[in-house]
Amino acid sequence: MKILALVGSPRLGGNTDFLVAQALGEAARLGARTEKIMLSQYRVAPCLGHDDCGSFESCVQKDDTSWILDKFCEADGVILATPVYYYNVTAQLKAFMDRNYYLYTHSQKSQAKAVGIIVVAQSEGIEDTVHTLKRYINEVFRIPKDGILELHGFAFKLGEAKNNPKLVKQAQEFGRKMVESLESI
Ligand SMILES: Cc1cc2nc3c(=O)[nH]c(=O)nc-3n(C[C@H](O)[C@H](O)[C@H](O)COP(=O)(O)O)c2cc1C
């Protein structure tokens, strides 16, 4: 069982990164193989919008997106994690989401059977961000809408999530539920 987490926060060791690590740590403890990709550490350029992906055998932009997309398609479970930036996902995650257009034009979807979202905000914008992610998940995965696992919480400064025992526990439960959901299939 392989669980891949894509993290949209550019802040290494930040709140989102920390909560994802908690979830993956628990999943690994329960036997899953896990991997976390901090998108900001790789070259994931925004979509060029030529709208002609279908004419090419791979995306014309040669950056890190292609291998990340391969992992994304092959993973059994995928976690999409982001802080809220102006009521939405970060630019790093949005760039990756838009680059999925290549898969769409080739009628490909991720084979993941469990999908989870982790969203962190200082105070507002979680609902809008969750909405965006759910609409996207509906397009790129073959899982029912009510099958999406969710974790959201409030944190602002670096380390705030770490000092919130309730949120930490919720993140670990999220990792456990992800494994249980995959085991039940
Ligand atoms: C550019 C930017 C925009 C933000 N916009 C929002 C927002 O709309 N709503 C909110 O509650 N917090 C907002 N925040 C705060 C972050 O969501 C919050 O600090 C979060 O904990 C950062 O997560 P991280 O540590 O994983 O990077 C924003 C932060 C930045 C840097």
PDB file of C-alpha atoms and ligand atoms in Angstrom:
ATOM      1  CA  MET A   1       0.000   0.000   0.000  1.00  0.00           C
ATOM      2  CA  LYS A   2       1.565   3.281  -1.140  1.00  0.00           C
ATOM      3  CA  ILE A   3       0.379   6.660   0.108  1.00  0.00           C
ATOM      4  CA  LEU A   4       1.672   9.807  -1.565  1.00  0.00           C
ATOM      5  CA  ALA A   5       1.251  13.273  -0.076  1.00  0.00           C
ATOM      6  CA  LEU A   6       1.631  16.391  -2.205  1.00  0.00           C
ATOM      7  CA  VAL A   7       2.209  19.456  -0.054  1.00  0.00           C
ATOM      8  CA  GLY A   8       1.477  22.927  -1.440  1.00  0.00           C
ATOM      9  CA  SER A   9       3.035  24.943   1.370  1.00  0.00           C
ATOM     10  CA  PRO A  10       6.346  26.596   0.554  1.00  0.00           C
ATOM     11  CA  ARG A  11       7.165  26.660   4.295  1.00  0.00           C
ATOM     12  CA  LEU A  12       9.371  23.671   5.099  1.00  0.00           C
ATOM     13  CA  GLY A  13       8.507  22.381   8.557  1.00  0.00           C
ATOM     14  CA  GLY A  14       5.417  24.608   8.547  1.00  0.00           C
ATOM     15  CA  ASN A  15       1.970  23.751   9.819  1.00  0.00           C
ATOM     16  CA  THR A  16       0.809  21.843   6.732  1.00  0.00           C
ATOM     17  CA  ASP A  17       4.104  19.995   6.384  1.00  0.00           C
ATOM     18  CA  PHE A  18       3.964  19.038  10.066  1.00  0.00           C
ATOM     19  CA  LEU A  19       0.375  17.746   9.943  1.00  0.00           C
ATOM     20  CA  VAL A  20       1.110  15.740   6.804  1.00  0.00           C
ATOM     21  CA  ALA A  21       4.145  14.214   8.544  1.00  0.00           C
ATOM     22  CA  GLN A  22       1.911  13.196  11.460  1.00  0.00           C
ATOM     23  CA  ALA A  23      -0.618  11.568   9.141  1.00  0.00           C
ATOM     24  CA  LEU A  24       2.055   9.760   7.131  1.00  0.00           C
ATOM     25  CA  GLY A  25       3.877   8.716  10.302  1.00  0.00           C
ATOM     26  CA  GLU A  26       0.761   6.984  11.561  1.00  0.00           C
ATOM     27  CA  ALA A  27       0.093   5.416   8.157  1.00  0.00           C
ATOM     28  CA  ALA A  28       3.664   4.099   8.049  1.00  0.00           C
ATOM     29  CA  ARG A  29       3.331   2.720  11.575  1.00  0.00           C
ATOM     30  CA  LEU A  30       0.325   0.767  10.327  1.00  0.00           C
ATOM     31  CA  GLY A  31       2.309  -0.687   7.441  1.00  0.00           C
ATOM     32  CA  ALA A  32       1.852   1.749   4.529  1.00  0.00           C
ATOM     33  CA  ARG A  33       4.731   2.878   2.323  1.00  0.00           C
ATOM     34  CA  THR A  34       4.622   6.664   2.366  1.00  0.00           C
ATOM     35  CA  GLU A  35       6.149   9.534   0.466  1.00  0.00           C
ATOM     36  CA  LYS A  36       5.834  13.275   0.915  1.00  0.00           C
ATOM     37  CA  ILE A  37       6.571  15.677  -1.924  1.00  0.00           C
ATOM     38  CA  MET A  38       6.940  19.356  -1.065  1.00  0.00           C
ATOM     39  CA  LEU A  39       5.999  20.853  -4.419  1.00  0.00           C
ATOM     40  CA  SER A  40       7.976  24.038  -3.764  1.00  0.00           C
ATOM     41  CA  GLN A  41      11.186  21.984  -3.840  1.00  0.00           C
ATOM     42  CA  TYR A  42      10.659  20.962  -7.455  1.00  0.00           C
ATOM     43  CA  ARG A  43      10.093  22.606 -10.791  1.00  0.00           C
ATOM     44  CA  VAL A  44       6.360  22.505 -11.387  1.00  0.00           C
ATOM     45  CA  ALA A  45       5.723  25.332 -13.839  1.00  0.00           C
ATOM     46  CA  PRO A  46       2.230  26.710 -14.444  1.00  0.00           C
ATOM     47  CA  CYS A  47       0.255  25.315 -17.388  1.00  0.00           C
ATOM     48  CA  LEU A  48       1.001  27.117 -20.679  1.00  0.00           C
ATOM     49  CA  GLY A  49      -2.602  26.835 -21.802  1.00  0.00           C
ATOM     50  CA  HIS A  50      -1.934  25.960 -25.441  1.00  0.00           C
ATOM     51  CA  ASP A  51      -4.810  23.488 -25.045  1.00  0.00           C
ATOM     52  CA  ASP A  52      -3.212  20.997 -27.376  1.00  0.00           C
ATOM     53  CA  CYS A  53      -1.948  18.374 -24.871  1.00  0.00           C
ATOM     54  CA  GLY A  54      -3.776  15.698 -26.837  1.00  0.00           C
ATOM     55  CA  SER A  55      -1.360  16.089 -29.779  1.00  0.00           C
ATOM     56  CA  PHE A  56       1.671  15.200 -27.656  1.00  0.00           C
ATOM     57  CA  GLU A  57       2.859  11.994 -26.034  1.00  0.00           C
ATOM     58  CA  SER A  58       4.057  13.872 -22.993  1.00  0.00           C
ATOM     59  CA  CYS A  59       3.581  17.385 -21.672  1.00  0.00           C
ATOM     60  CA  VAL A  60       5.641  19.832 -23.728  1.00  0.00           C
ATOM     61  CA  GLN A  61       6.984  21.391 -20.535  1.00  0.00           C
ATOM     62  CA  LYS A  62       9.940  19.294 -19.414  1.00  0.00           C
ATOM     63  CA  ASP A  63      10.131  19.806 -15.683  1.00  0.00           C
ATOM     64  CA  ASP A  64       9.528  17.715 -12.557  1.00  0.00           C
ATOM     65  CA  THR A  65       5.778  17.493 -13.116  1.00  0.00           C
ATOM     66  CA  SER A  66       5.950  14.378 -15.290  1.00  0.00           C
ATOM     67  CA  TRP A  67       7.512  12.091 -12.668  1.00  0.00           C
ATOM     68  CA  ILE A  68       5.335  13.562  -9.907  1.00  0.00           C
ATOM     69  CA  LEU A  69       2.276  12.848 -12.071  1.00  0.00           C
ATOM     70  CA  ASP A  70       3.477   9.258 -12.578  1.00  0.00           C
ATOM     71  CA  LYS A  71       3.655   8.751  -8.819  1.00  0.00           C
ATOM     72  CA  PHE A  72       0.305  10.498  -8.424  1.00  0.00           C
ATOM     73  CA  CYS A  73      -1.319   8.089 -10.889  1.00  0.00           C
ATOM     74  CA  GLU A  74       0.264   4.972  -9.378  1.00  0.00           C
ATOM     75  CA  ALA A  75      -0.278   5.634  -5.651  1.00  0.00           C
ATOM     76  CA  ASP A  76      -3.007   3.718  -3.808  1.00  0.00           C
ATOM     77  CA  GLY A  77      -3.737   6.706  -1.629  1.00  0.00           C
ATOM     78  CA  VAL A  78      -3.134  10.407  -2.290  1.00  0.00           C
ATOM     79  CA  ILE A  79      -3.145  13.285   0.180  1.00  0.00           C
ATOM     80  CA  LEU A  80      -3.419  16.855  -1.119  1.00  0.00           C
ATOM     81  CA  ALA A  81      -2.335  19.332   1.520  1.00  0.00           C
ATOM     82  CA  THR A  82      -2.253  23.103   1.444  1.00  0.00           C
ATOM     83  CA  PRO A  83      -2.407  26.172   3.624  1.00  0.00           C
ATOM     84  CA  VAL A  84      -5.109  28.658   2.655  1.00  0.00           C
ATOM     85  CA  TYR A  85      -3.689  31.525   0.619  1.00  0.00           C
ATOM     86  CA  TYR A  86      -6.334  34.144  -0.128  1.00  0.00           C
ATOM     87  CA  TYR A  87      -9.220  31.706   0.263  1.00  0.00           C
ATOM     88  CA  ASN A  88      -7.698  29.047  -1.935  1.00  0.00           C
ATOM     89  CA  VAL A  89      -4.890  26.579  -2.465  1.00  0.00           C
ATOM     90  CA  THR A  90      -1.343  27.911  -2.841  1.00  0.00           C
ATOM     91  CA  ALA A  91       0.149  28.703  -6.235  1.00  0.00           C
ATOM     92  CA  GLN A  92       2.427  25.662  -5.918  1.00  0.00           C
ATOM     93  CA  LEU A  93      -0.490  23.257  -5.605  1.00  0.00           C
ATOM     94  CA  LYS A  94      -2.579  25.079  -8.207  1.00  0.00           C
ATOM     95  CA  ALA A  95       0.247  24.802 -10.736  1.00  0.00           C
ATOM     96  CA  PHE A  96       0.343  21.051 -10.162  1.00  0.00           C
ATOM     97  CA  MET A  97      -3.458  20.799 -10.423  1.00  0.00           C
ATOM     98  CA  ASP A  98      -3.476  22.653 -13.738  1.00  0.00           C
ATOM     99  CA  ARG A  99      -0.749  20.418 -15.122  1.00  0.00           C
ATOM    100  CA  ASN A 100      -3.163  17.487 -14.621  1.00  0.00           C
ATOM    101  CA  TYR A 101      -4.852  18.798 -17.737  1.00  0.00           C
ATOM    102  CA  TYR A 102      -2.472  16.597 -19.709  1.00  0.00           C
ATOM    103  CA  LEU A 103      -4.006  13.519 -18.048  1.00  0.00           C
ATOM    104  CA  TYR A 104      -7.505  14.816 -18.716  1.00  0.00           C
ATOM    105  CA  THR A 105      -6.847  15.256 -22.418  1.00  0.00           C
ATOM    106  CA  HIS A 106      -5.471  11.688 -22.535  1.00  0.00           C
ATOM    107  CA  SER A 107      -8.445  10.271 -20.604  1.00  0.00           C
ATOM    108  CA  GLN A 108      -6.199   9.221 -17.736  1.00  0.00           C
ATOM    109  CA  LYS A 109      -7.037   9.329 -14.052  1.00  0.00           C
ATOM    110  CA  SER A 110      -5.141   8.510 -10.899  1.00  0.00           C
ATOM    111  CA  GLN A 111      -5.783   4.951  -9.750  1.00  0.00           C
ATOM    112  CA  ALA A 112      -5.841   6.010  -6.079  1.00  0.00           C
ATOM    113  CA  LYS A 113      -8.646   4.418  -4.080  1.00  0.00           C
ATOM    114  CA  ALA A 114      -8.350   6.742  -1.117  1.00  0.00           C
ATOM    115  CA  VAL A 115      -7.952  10.501  -1.326  1.00  0.00           C
ATOM    116  CA  GLY A 116      -7.550  12.926   1.541  1.00  0.00           C
ATOM    117  CA  ILE A 117      -7.226  16.671   1.877  1.00  0.00           C
ATOM    118  CA  ILE A 118      -5.460  18.629   4.595  1.00  0.00           C
ATOM    119  CA  VAL A 119      -6.165  22.368   4.741  1.00  0.00           C
ATOM    120  CA  VAL A 120      -4.697  24.841   7.234  1.00  0.00           C
ATOM    121  CA  ALA A 121      -5.708  28.480   7.645  1.00  0.00           C
ATOM    122  CA  GLN A 122      -5.057  31.303  10.064  1.00  0.00           C
ATOM    123  CA  SER A 123      -8.729  32.156  10.363  1.00  0.00           C
ATOM    124  CA  GLU A 124     -10.838  31.875   7.191  1.00  0.00           C
ATOM    125  CA  GLY A 125     -11.071  30.431   3.714  1.00  0.00           C
ATOM    126  CA  ILE A 126     -11.128  26.740   4.569  1.00  0.00           C
ATOM    127  CA  GLU A 127     -14.562  26.142   3.019  1.00  0.00           C
ATOM    128  CA  ASP A 128     -13.611  27.767  -0.278  1.00  0.00           C
ATOM    129  CA  THR A 129     -10.354  25.821  -0.424  1.00  0.00           C
ATOM    130  CA  VAL A 130     -12.049  22.512   0.376  1.00  0.00           C
ATOM    131  CA  HIS A 131     -14.604  23.265  -2.331  1.00  0.00           C
ATOM    132  CA  THR A 132     -11.859  23.847  -4.918  1.00  0.00           C
ATOM    133  CA  LEU A 133     -10.064  20.656  -3.952  1.00  0.00           C
ATOM    134  CA  LYS A 134     -13.219  18.546  -4.019  1.00  0.00           C
ATOM    135  CA  ARG A 135     -14.159  19.776  -7.486  1.00  0.00           C
ATOM    136  CA  TYR A 136     -10.664  18.956  -8.677  1.00  0.00           C
ATOM    137  CA  ILE A 137     -10.662  15.504  -7.038  1.00  0.00           C
ATOM    138  CA  ASN A 138     -13.944  14.754  -8.749  1.00  0.00           C
ATOM    139  CA  GLU A 139     -12.214  15.326 -12.102  1.00  0.00           C
ATOM    140  CA  VAL A 140      -8.980  13.446 -11.609  1.00  0.00           C
ATOM    141  CA  PHE A 141      -9.812  10.442  -9.409  1.00  0.00           C
ATOM    142  CA  ARG A 142     -12.335   7.671  -9.704  1.00  0.00           C
ATOM    143  CA  ILE A 143     -13.639   7.868  -6.170  1.00  0.00           C
ATOM    144  CA  PRO A 144     -17.061   8.916  -4.883  1.00  0.00           C
ATOM    145  CA  LYS A 145     -17.407  12.447  -3.490  1.00  0.00           C
ATOM    146  CA  ASP A 146     -18.272  11.158  -0.033  1.00  0.00           C
ATOM    147  CA  GLY A 147     -15.106   9.023  -0.043  1.00  0.00           C
ATOM    148  CA  ILE A 148     -12.794  12.016   0.459  1.00  0.00           C
ATOM    149  CA  LEU A 149     -11.107  12.195   3.861  1.00  0.00           C
ATOM    150  CA  GLU A 150     -10.815  15.684   5.299  1.00  0.00           C
ATOM    151  CA  LEU A 151      -8.694  17.374   7.902  1.00  0.00           C
ATOM    152  CA  HIS A 152      -8.770  21.100   8.455  1.00  0.00           C
ATOM    153  CA  GLY A 153      -7.558  23.261  11.235  1.00  0.00           C
ATOM    154  CA  PHE A 154      -6.439  26.686  12.268  1.00  0.00           C
ATOM    155  CA  ALA A 155      -2.813  27.649  12.694  1.00  0.00           C
ATOM    156  CA  PHE A 156      -0.835  30.713  11.722  1.00  0.00           C
ATOM    157  CA  LYS A 157       2.751  31.051  12.895  1.00  0.00           C
ATOM    158  CA  LEU A 158       5.375  28.390  12.315  1.00  0.00           C
ATOM    159  CA  GLY A 159       4.968  25.661  14.919  1.00  0.00           C
ATOM    160  CA  GLU A 160       1.390  26.494  15.880  1.00  0.00           C
ATOM    161  CA  ALA A 161      -0.008  23.200  14.581  1.00  0.00           C
ATOM    162  CA  LYS A 162       2.666  21.333  16.504  1.00  0.00           C
ATOM    163  CA  ASN A 163       1.519  22.981  19.721  1.00  0.00           C
ATOM    164  CA  ASN A 164      -2.121  22.028  19.152  1.00  0.00           C
ATOM    165  CA  PRO A 165      -2.514  18.511  20.598  1.00  0.00           C
ATOM    166  CA  LYS A 166      -6.074  18.160  19.274  1.00  0.00           C
ATOM    167  CA  LEU A 167      -4.986  18.902  15.716  1.00  0.00           C
ATOM    168  CA  VAL A 168      -1.984  16.585  16.022  1.00  0.00           C
ATOM    169  CA  LYS A 169      -4.272  13.772  17.150  1.00  0.00           C
ATOM    170  CA  GLN A 170      -6.688  14.500  14.298  1.00  0.00           C
ATOM    171  CA  ALA A 171      -3.800  14.296  11.818  1.00  0.00           C
ATOM    172  CA  GLN A 172      -2.751  10.914  13.185  1.00  0.00           C
ATOM    173  CA  GLU A 173      -6.363   9.691  13.007  1.00  0.00           C
ATOM    174  CA  PHE A 174      -6.502  10.938   9.430  1.00  0.00           C
ATOM    175  CA  GLY A 175      -3.476   8.745   8.600  1.00  0.00           C
ATOM    176  CA  ARG A 176      -5.079   5.759  10.306  1.00  0.00           C
ATOM    177  CA  LYS A 177      -8.390   6.261   8.469  1.00  0.00           C
ATOM    178  CA  MET A 178      -6.531   6.436   5.172  1.00  0.00           C
ATOM    179  CA  VAL A 179      -4.916   3.051   5.826  1.00  0.00           C
ATOM    180  CA  GLU A 180      -8.202   1.534   7.042  1.00  0.00           C
ATOM    181  CA  SER A 181     -10.003   2.829   3.977  1.00  0.00           C
ATOM    182  CA  LEU A 182      -7.391   1.215   1.689  1.00  0.00           C
ATOM    183  CA  GLU A 183      -7.442  -2.033   3.642  1.00  0.00           C
ATOM    184  CA  SER A 184     -11.210  -2.240   3.321  1.00  0.00           C
ATOM    185  CA  ILE A 185     -11.098  -2.202  -0.499  1.00  0.00           C
TER     186      ILE A 185
HETATM  187  C1  LIG B   1       0.199  34.722   0.963  1.00  0.00           C
HETATM  188  C2  LIG B   1      -0.602  34.244   2.150  1.00  0.00           C
HETATM  189  C3  LIG B   1      -1.976  34.288   2.081  1.00  0.00           C
HETATM  190  C4  LIG B   1      -2.737  33.830   3.160  1.00  0.00           C
HETATM  191  N1  LIG B   1      -4.115  33.863   3.073  1.00  0.00           N
HETATM  192  C5  LIG B   1      -4.844  33.408   4.105  1.00  0.00           C
HETATM  193  C6  LIG B   1      -6.282  33.411   4.030  1.00  0.00           C
HETATM  194  O1  LIG B   1      -6.900  33.768   3.039  1.00  0.00           O
HETATM  195  N2  LIG B   1      -6.975  32.971   5.127  1.00  0.00           N
HETATM  196  C7  LIG B   1      -6.336  32.548   6.269  1.00  0.00           C
HETATM  197  O2  LIG B   1      -7.029  32.195   7.231  1.00  0.00           O
HETATM  198  N3  LIG B   1      -4.995  32.497   6.338  1.00  0.00           N
HETATM  199  C8  LIG B   1      -4.226  32.915   5.297  1.00  0.00           C
HETATM  200  N4  LIG B   1      -2.859  32.869   5.363  1.00  0.00           N
HETATM  201  C9  LIG B   1      -2.213  32.260   6.562  1.00  0.00           C
HETATM  202  C10 LIG B   1      -1.804  30.814   6.328  1.00  0.00           C
HETATM  203  O3  LIG B   1      -2.863  30.028   5.820  1.00  0.00           O
HETATM  204  C11 LIG B   1      -1.327  30.209   7.668  1.00  0.00           C
HETATM  205  O4  LIG B   1      -0.255  30.958   8.175  1.00  0.00           O
HETATM  206  C12 LIG B   1      -0.917  28.764   7.545  1.00  0.00           C
HETATM  207  O5  LIG B   1      -0.696  28.248   8.850  1.00  0.00           O
HETATM  208  C13 LIG B   1       0.368  28.595   6.758  1.00  0.00           C
HETATM  209  O6  LIG B   1       0.620  27.212   6.664  1.00  0.00           O
HETATM  210  P1  LIG B   1       2.100  26.626   6.494  1.00  0.00           P
HETATM  211  O7  LIG B   1       2.820  26.841   7.793  1.00  0.00           O
HETATM  212  O8  LIG B   1       1.884  25.195   6.198  1.00  0.00           O
HETATM  213  O9  LIG B   1       2.734  27.328   5.346  1.00  0.00           O
HETATM  214  C14 LIG B   1      -2.084  33.325   4.324  1.00  0.00           C
HETATM  215  C15 LIG B   1      -0.688  33.288   4.367  1.00  0.00           C
HETATM  216  C16 LIG B   1       0.058  33.747   3.301  1.00  0.00           C
HETATM  217  C17 LIG B   1       1.574  33.683   3.369  1.00  0.00           C
END
